[in-house]
Short mmCIF file of C-alpha atoms in Angstrom, two decimals:
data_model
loop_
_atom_site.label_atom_id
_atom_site.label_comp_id
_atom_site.label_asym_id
_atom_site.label_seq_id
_atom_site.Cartn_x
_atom_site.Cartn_y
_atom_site.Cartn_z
CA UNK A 13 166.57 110.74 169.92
CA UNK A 14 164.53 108.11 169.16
CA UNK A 15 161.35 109.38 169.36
CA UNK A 16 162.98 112.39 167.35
CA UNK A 17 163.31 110.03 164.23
CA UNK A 18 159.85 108.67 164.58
CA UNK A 19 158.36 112.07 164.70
CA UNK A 20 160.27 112.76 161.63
CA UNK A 21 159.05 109.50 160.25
CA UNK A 22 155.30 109.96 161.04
CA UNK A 23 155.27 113.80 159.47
CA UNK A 24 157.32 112.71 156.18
CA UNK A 25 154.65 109.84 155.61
CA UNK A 26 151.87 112.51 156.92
CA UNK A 27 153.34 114.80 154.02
CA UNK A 28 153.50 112.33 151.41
CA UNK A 29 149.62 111.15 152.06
CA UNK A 30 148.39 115.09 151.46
CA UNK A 31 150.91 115.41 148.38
CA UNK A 32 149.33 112.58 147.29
CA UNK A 33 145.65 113.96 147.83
CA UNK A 34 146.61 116.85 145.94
CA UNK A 35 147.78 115.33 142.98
CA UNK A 36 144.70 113.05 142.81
CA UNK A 37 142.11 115.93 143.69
CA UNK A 38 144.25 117.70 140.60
CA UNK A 39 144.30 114.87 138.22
CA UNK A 40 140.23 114.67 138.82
CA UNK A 41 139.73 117.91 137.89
CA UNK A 42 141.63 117.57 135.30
CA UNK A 43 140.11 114.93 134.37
CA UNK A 44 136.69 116.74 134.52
CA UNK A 45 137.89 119.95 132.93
CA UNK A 46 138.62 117.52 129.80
CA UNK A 47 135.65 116.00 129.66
CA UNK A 48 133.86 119.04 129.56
CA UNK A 49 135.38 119.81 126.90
CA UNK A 50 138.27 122.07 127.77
CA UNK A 51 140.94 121.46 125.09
CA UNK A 52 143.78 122.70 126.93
CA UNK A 53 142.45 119.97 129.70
CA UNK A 54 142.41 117.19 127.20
CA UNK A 55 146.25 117.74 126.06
CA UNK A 56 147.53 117.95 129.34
CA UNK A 57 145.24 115.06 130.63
CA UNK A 58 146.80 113.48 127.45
CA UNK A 59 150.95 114.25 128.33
CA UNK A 60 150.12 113.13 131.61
CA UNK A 61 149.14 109.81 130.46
CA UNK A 62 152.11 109.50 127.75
CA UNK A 63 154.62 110.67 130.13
CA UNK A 64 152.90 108.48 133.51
CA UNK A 65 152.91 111.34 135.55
CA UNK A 66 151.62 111.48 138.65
CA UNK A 67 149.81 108.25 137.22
CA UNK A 68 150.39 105.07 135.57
CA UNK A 69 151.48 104.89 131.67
CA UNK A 70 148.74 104.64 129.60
CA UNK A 71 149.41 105.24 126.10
CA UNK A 72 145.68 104.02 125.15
CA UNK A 73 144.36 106.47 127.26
CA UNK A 74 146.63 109.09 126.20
CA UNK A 75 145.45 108.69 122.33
CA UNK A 76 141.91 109.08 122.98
CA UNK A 77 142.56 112.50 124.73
CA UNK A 78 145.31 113.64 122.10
CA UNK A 79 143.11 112.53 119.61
CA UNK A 80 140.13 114.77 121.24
CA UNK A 81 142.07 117.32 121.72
CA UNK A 82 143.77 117.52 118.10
CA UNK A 83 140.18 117.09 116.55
CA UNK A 84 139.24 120.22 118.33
CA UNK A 85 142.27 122.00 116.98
CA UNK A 86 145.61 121.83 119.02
CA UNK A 87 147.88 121.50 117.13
CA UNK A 88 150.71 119.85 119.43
CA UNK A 89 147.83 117.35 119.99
CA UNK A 90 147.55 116.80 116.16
CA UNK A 91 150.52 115.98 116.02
CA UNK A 92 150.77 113.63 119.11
CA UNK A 93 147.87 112.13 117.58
CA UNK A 94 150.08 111.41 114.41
CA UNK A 95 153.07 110.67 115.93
CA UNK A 96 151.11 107.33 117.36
CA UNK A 97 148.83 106.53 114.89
CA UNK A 98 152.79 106.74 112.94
CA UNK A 99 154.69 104.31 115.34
CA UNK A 100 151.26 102.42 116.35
CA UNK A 101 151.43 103.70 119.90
CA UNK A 102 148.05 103.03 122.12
CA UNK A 103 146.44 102.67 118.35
CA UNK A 104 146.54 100.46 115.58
CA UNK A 105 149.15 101.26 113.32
CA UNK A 106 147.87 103.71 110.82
CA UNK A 107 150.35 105.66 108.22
CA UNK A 108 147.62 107.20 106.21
CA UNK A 109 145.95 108.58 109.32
CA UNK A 110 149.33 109.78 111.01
CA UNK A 111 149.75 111.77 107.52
CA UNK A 112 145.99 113.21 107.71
CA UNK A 113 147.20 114.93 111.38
CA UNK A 114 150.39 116.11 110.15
CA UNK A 115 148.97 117.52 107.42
CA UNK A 116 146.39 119.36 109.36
CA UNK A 117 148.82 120.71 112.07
CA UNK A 118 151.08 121.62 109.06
CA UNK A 119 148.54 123.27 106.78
CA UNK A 120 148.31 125.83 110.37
CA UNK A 121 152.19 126.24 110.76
CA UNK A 122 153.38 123.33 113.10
CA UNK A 123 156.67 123.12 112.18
CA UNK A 124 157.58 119.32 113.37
CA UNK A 125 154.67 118.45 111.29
CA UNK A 126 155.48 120.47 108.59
CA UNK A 127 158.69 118.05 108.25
CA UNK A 128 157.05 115.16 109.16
CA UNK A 129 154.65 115.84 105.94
CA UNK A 130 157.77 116.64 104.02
CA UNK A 131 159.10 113.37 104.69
CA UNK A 132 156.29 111.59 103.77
CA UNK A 133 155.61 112.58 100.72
CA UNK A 134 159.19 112.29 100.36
CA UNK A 135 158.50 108.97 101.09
CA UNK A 136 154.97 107.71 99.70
CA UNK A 137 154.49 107.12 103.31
CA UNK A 138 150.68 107.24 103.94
CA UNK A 139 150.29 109.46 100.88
CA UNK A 140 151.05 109.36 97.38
CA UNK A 141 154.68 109.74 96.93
CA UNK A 142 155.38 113.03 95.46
CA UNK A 143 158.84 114.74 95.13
CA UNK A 144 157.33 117.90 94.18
CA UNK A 145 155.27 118.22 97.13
CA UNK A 146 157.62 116.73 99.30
CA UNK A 147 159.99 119.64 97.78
CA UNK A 148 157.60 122.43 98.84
CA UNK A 149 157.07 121.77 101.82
CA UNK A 150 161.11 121.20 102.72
CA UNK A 151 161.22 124.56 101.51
CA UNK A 152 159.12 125.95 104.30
CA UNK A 153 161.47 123.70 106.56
CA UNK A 154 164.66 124.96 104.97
CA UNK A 155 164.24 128.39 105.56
CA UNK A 156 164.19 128.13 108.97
CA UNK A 157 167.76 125.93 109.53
CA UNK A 158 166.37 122.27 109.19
CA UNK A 159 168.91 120.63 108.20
CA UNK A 160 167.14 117.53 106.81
CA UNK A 161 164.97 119.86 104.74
CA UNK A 162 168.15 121.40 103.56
CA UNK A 163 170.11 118.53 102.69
CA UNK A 164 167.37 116.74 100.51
CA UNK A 165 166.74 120.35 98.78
CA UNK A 166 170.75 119.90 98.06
CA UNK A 167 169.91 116.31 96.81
CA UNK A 168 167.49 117.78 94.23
CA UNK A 169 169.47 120.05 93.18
CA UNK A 170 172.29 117.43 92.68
CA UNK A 171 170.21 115.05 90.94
CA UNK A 172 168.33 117.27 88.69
CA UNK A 173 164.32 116.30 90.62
CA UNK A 174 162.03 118.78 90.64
CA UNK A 175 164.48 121.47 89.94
CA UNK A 176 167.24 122.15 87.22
CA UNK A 177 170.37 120.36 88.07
CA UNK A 178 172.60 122.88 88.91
CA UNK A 179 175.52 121.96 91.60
CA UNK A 180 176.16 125.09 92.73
CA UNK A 181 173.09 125.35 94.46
CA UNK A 182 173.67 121.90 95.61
CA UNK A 183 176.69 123.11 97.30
CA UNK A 184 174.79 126.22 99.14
CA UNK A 185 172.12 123.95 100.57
CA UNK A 186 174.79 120.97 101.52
CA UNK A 187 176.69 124.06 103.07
CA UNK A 188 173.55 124.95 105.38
CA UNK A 189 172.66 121.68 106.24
CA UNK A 190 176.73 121.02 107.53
CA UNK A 191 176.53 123.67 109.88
CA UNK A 192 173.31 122.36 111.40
CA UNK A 193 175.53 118.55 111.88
CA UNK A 194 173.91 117.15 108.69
CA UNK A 195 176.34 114.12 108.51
CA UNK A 196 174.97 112.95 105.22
CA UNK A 197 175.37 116.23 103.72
CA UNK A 198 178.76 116.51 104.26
CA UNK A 199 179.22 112.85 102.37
CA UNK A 200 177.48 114.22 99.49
CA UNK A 201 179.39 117.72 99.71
CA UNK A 202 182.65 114.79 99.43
CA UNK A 203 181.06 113.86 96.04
CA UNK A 204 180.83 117.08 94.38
CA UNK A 205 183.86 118.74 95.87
CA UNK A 206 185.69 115.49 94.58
CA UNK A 207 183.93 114.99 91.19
CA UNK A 208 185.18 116.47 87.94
CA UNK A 209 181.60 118.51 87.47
CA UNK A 210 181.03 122.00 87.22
CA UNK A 211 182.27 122.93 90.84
CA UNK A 212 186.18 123.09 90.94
CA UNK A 213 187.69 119.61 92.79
CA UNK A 214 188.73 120.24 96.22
CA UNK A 215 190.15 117.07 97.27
CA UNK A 216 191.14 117.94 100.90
CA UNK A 217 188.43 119.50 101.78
CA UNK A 218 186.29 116.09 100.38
CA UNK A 219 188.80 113.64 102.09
CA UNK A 220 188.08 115.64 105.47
CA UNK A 221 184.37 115.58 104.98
CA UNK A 222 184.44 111.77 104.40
CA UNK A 223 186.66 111.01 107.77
CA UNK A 224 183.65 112.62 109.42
CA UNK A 225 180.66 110.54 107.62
CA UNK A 226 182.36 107.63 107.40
CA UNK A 227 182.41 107.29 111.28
CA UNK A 228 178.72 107.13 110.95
CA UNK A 229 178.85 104.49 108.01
CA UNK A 230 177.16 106.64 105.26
CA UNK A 231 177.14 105.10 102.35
CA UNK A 232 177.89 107.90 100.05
CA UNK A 233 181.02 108.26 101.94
CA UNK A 234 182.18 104.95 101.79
CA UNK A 235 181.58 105.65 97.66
CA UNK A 236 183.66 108.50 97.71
CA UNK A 237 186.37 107.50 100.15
CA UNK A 238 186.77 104.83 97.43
CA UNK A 239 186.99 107.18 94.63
CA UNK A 240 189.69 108.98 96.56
CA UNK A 241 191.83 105.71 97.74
CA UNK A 242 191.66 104.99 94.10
CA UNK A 243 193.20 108.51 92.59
CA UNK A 244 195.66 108.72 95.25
CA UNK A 245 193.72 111.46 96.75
CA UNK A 246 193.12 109.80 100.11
CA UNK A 247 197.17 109.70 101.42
CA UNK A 248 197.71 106.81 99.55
CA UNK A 249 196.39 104.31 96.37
CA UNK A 250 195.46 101.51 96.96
CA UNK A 251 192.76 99.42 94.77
CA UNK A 252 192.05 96.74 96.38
CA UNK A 253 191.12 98.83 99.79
CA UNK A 254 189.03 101.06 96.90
CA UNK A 255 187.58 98.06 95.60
CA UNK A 256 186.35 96.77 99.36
CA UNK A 257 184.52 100.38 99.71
CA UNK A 258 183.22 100.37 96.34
CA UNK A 259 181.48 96.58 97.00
CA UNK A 260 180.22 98.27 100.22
CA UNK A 261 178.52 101.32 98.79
CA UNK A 262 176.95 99.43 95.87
CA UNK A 263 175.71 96.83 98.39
CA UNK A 264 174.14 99.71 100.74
CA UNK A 265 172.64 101.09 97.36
CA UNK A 266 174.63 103.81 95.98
CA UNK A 267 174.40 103.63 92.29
CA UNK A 268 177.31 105.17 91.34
CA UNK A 269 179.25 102.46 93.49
CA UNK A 270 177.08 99.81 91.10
CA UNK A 271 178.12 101.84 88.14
CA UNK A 272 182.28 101.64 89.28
CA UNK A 273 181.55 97.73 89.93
CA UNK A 274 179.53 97.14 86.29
CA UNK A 275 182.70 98.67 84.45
CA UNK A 276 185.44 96.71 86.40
CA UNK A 277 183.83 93.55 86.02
CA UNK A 278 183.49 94.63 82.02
CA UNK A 279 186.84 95.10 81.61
CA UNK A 280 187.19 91.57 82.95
CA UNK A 281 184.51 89.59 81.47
CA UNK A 282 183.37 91.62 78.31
CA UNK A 283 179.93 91.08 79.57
CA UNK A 284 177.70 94.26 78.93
CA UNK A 285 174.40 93.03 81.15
CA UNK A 286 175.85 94.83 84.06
CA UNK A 287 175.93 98.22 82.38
CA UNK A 288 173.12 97.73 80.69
CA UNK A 289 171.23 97.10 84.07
CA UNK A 290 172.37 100.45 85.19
CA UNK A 291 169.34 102.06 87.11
CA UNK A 292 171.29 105.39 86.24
CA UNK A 293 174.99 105.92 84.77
CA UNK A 294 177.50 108.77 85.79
CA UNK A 295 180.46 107.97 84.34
CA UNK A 296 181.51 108.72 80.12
CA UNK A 297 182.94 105.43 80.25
CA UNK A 298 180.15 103.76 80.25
CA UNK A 299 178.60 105.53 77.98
CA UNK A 300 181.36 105.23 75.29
CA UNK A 301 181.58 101.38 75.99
CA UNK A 302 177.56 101.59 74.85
CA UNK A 303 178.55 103.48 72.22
CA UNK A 304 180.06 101.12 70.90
CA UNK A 305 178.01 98.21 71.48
CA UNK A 306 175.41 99.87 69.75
CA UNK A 307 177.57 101.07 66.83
CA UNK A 308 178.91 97.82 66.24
CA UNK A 309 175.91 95.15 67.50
CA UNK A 310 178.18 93.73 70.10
CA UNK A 311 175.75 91.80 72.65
CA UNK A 312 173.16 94.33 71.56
CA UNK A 313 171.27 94.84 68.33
CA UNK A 314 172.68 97.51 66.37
CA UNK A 315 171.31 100.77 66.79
CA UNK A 316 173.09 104.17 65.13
CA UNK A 317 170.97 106.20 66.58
CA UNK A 318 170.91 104.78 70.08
CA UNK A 319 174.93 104.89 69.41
CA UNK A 320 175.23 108.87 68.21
CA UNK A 321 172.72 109.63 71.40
CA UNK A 322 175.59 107.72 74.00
CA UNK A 323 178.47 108.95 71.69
CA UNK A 324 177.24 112.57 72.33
CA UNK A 325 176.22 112.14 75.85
CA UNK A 326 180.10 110.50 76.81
CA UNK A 327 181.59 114.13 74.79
CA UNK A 328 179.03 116.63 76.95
CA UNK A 329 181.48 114.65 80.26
CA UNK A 330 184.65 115.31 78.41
CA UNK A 331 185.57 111.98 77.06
CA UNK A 332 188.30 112.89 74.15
CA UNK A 333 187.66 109.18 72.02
CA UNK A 334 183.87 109.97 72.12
CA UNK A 335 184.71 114.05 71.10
CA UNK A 336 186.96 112.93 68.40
CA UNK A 337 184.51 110.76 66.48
CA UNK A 338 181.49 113.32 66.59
CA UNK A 339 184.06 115.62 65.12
CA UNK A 340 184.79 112.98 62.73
CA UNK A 341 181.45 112.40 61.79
CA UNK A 342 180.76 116.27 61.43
CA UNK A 343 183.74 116.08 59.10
CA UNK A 344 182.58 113.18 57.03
CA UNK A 345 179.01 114.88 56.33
CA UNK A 346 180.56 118.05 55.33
CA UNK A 347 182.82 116.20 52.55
CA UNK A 348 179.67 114.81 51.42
#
């Protein structure tokens, strides 16, 4: 029995020395396959390295022979190449040089690159930032069920940036980008479904979407489960718990958040800096309460025509005071 196990000892050891003769006998020609300048031998020369198989980790090692192979046109090696030069893997950190890569595997239909040079110009990451670009080439992405590329085509839409505002396109992409488990989508999707704009308000439907994204602290949610805790819309109203999500969302940069925070402390403080500070405003209030300032000089200098242009911006969202003194003013010219 004994001499049984040894036997079985001496030919799994006997095995394992062959096995690894093969692998070394293979990784040599490998080896000289890629530097003779066999492309296909450089990228797989190249995984081998990244991944440490059948060899040590060498991420050095594995750039140079990405970075061969990719300069001789594979694209999976471009973008291997990129994806290091990006996260300064076996290579000095380069953005500028990831982009060049990504670009060039994208420009030939790579389509991780094609989103990685989305994002970037997205970005200004290692390129000039550029919304329009960063638009066309989310496009591409979009059509084929990214759902990054569709949310942030949603996003333009929604914001009016590159394209015309228009919300129910907004809605279409959001839509898409759901059903491929765009979390942030489906916080923005909130927003509209539980704004007064020009899609009707479907407050359940926005409350449910925000349960979701809020489990994943997105900041748009935490905006609009505020929105909802304050109109009742969220099972119950309660201000102060609205108040604690607004603080958060305006401190994790959501500017509408900033906007709800500028107006309360307004009403408190009669202090107009905050508004006036606005990066953006969404809200008619805020525009009527510059209105007025301008109208009247308060903490501002006067300025009627600065006043007439918030005045008719607060109407165009509905605001009754700011509709009845255009009116008036229409009125008041014709009696003249």
């Amino acid at each position: 029995m004994k001499n049984r196990n040894l036997n079985n000892i001496i030919i799994f050891f006997a095995f394992a020395l062959v096995l690894c003769n093969v692998n070394v006998k293979a990784q040599q020609n490998l080896e000289l396959k890629a530097r003779s300048g066999n492309v296909t031998a450089m990228y797989n020369l190249a995984e081998q390295y990244y991944k440490g198989v059948g060899m040590l980790q060498d991420y050095k090692k594995a750039f140079v022979w990405y970075k061969q192979a990719g300069d001789r046109g594979n694209l999976e090696a471009c973008y291997m190449t990129a994806s290091m030069y990006e996260e300064g893997l076996g290579c000095n950190q380069n953005y500028t040089n990831a982009f060049n890569y990504y670009i060039k595997a994208a420009e030939r239909g790579h389509e991780r690159s094609q989103l990685k040079v989305a994002t970037m110009f997205d970005a200004g990451l290692g390129t000039r930032q550029s919304l329009s670009r960063a638009y066309l080439w989310y496009r591409v992405c979009a059509e084929r069920e990214e759902g990054l590329a569709q949310r942030r085509i949603g996003d333009c839409y929604l914001a009016g940036e590159v394209v015309e505002e228009n919300w129910q396109e907004s809605v279409y992409w959001y839509e898409k980008a759901i059903k491929n488990n765009d979390t942030v989508a489906m916080a923005y999707l909130a927003y509209i479904l539980s704004s007064n704009g020009s899609i009707a308000p479907d407050y359940e439907r926005a409350y449910t979407l925000t349960n979701i994204a809020l489990e994943k602290d997105i900041p748009m949610a935490q905006y609009v489960y505020a929105e909802l805790l304050q109109n009742g819309y969220a099972g119950e109203k309660d201000e102060n718990k609205a108040l604690k999500y607004y603080k958060l969302a305006a401190n994790n940069g959501i500017l509408q958040a900033k906007e709800v925070i500028a107006l309360k402390n307004y009403q408190k403080t009669d202090d107009l800096n905050e508004i006036l500070n606005l990066k953006k405003i969404y809200k008619a209030d805020s525009y009527l309460i510059l209105a007025k300032a301008y109208q009247n000089g308060e903490s501002v200098k006067k300025n009627k025509k600065k006043a007439l242009e918030f005045y008719t911006k607060a109407a165009s969202m509905g605001n009754a005071e700011a509709q009845e003194y255009l009116e008036n003013q229409k009125n008041n010219k014709k009696r003249r």
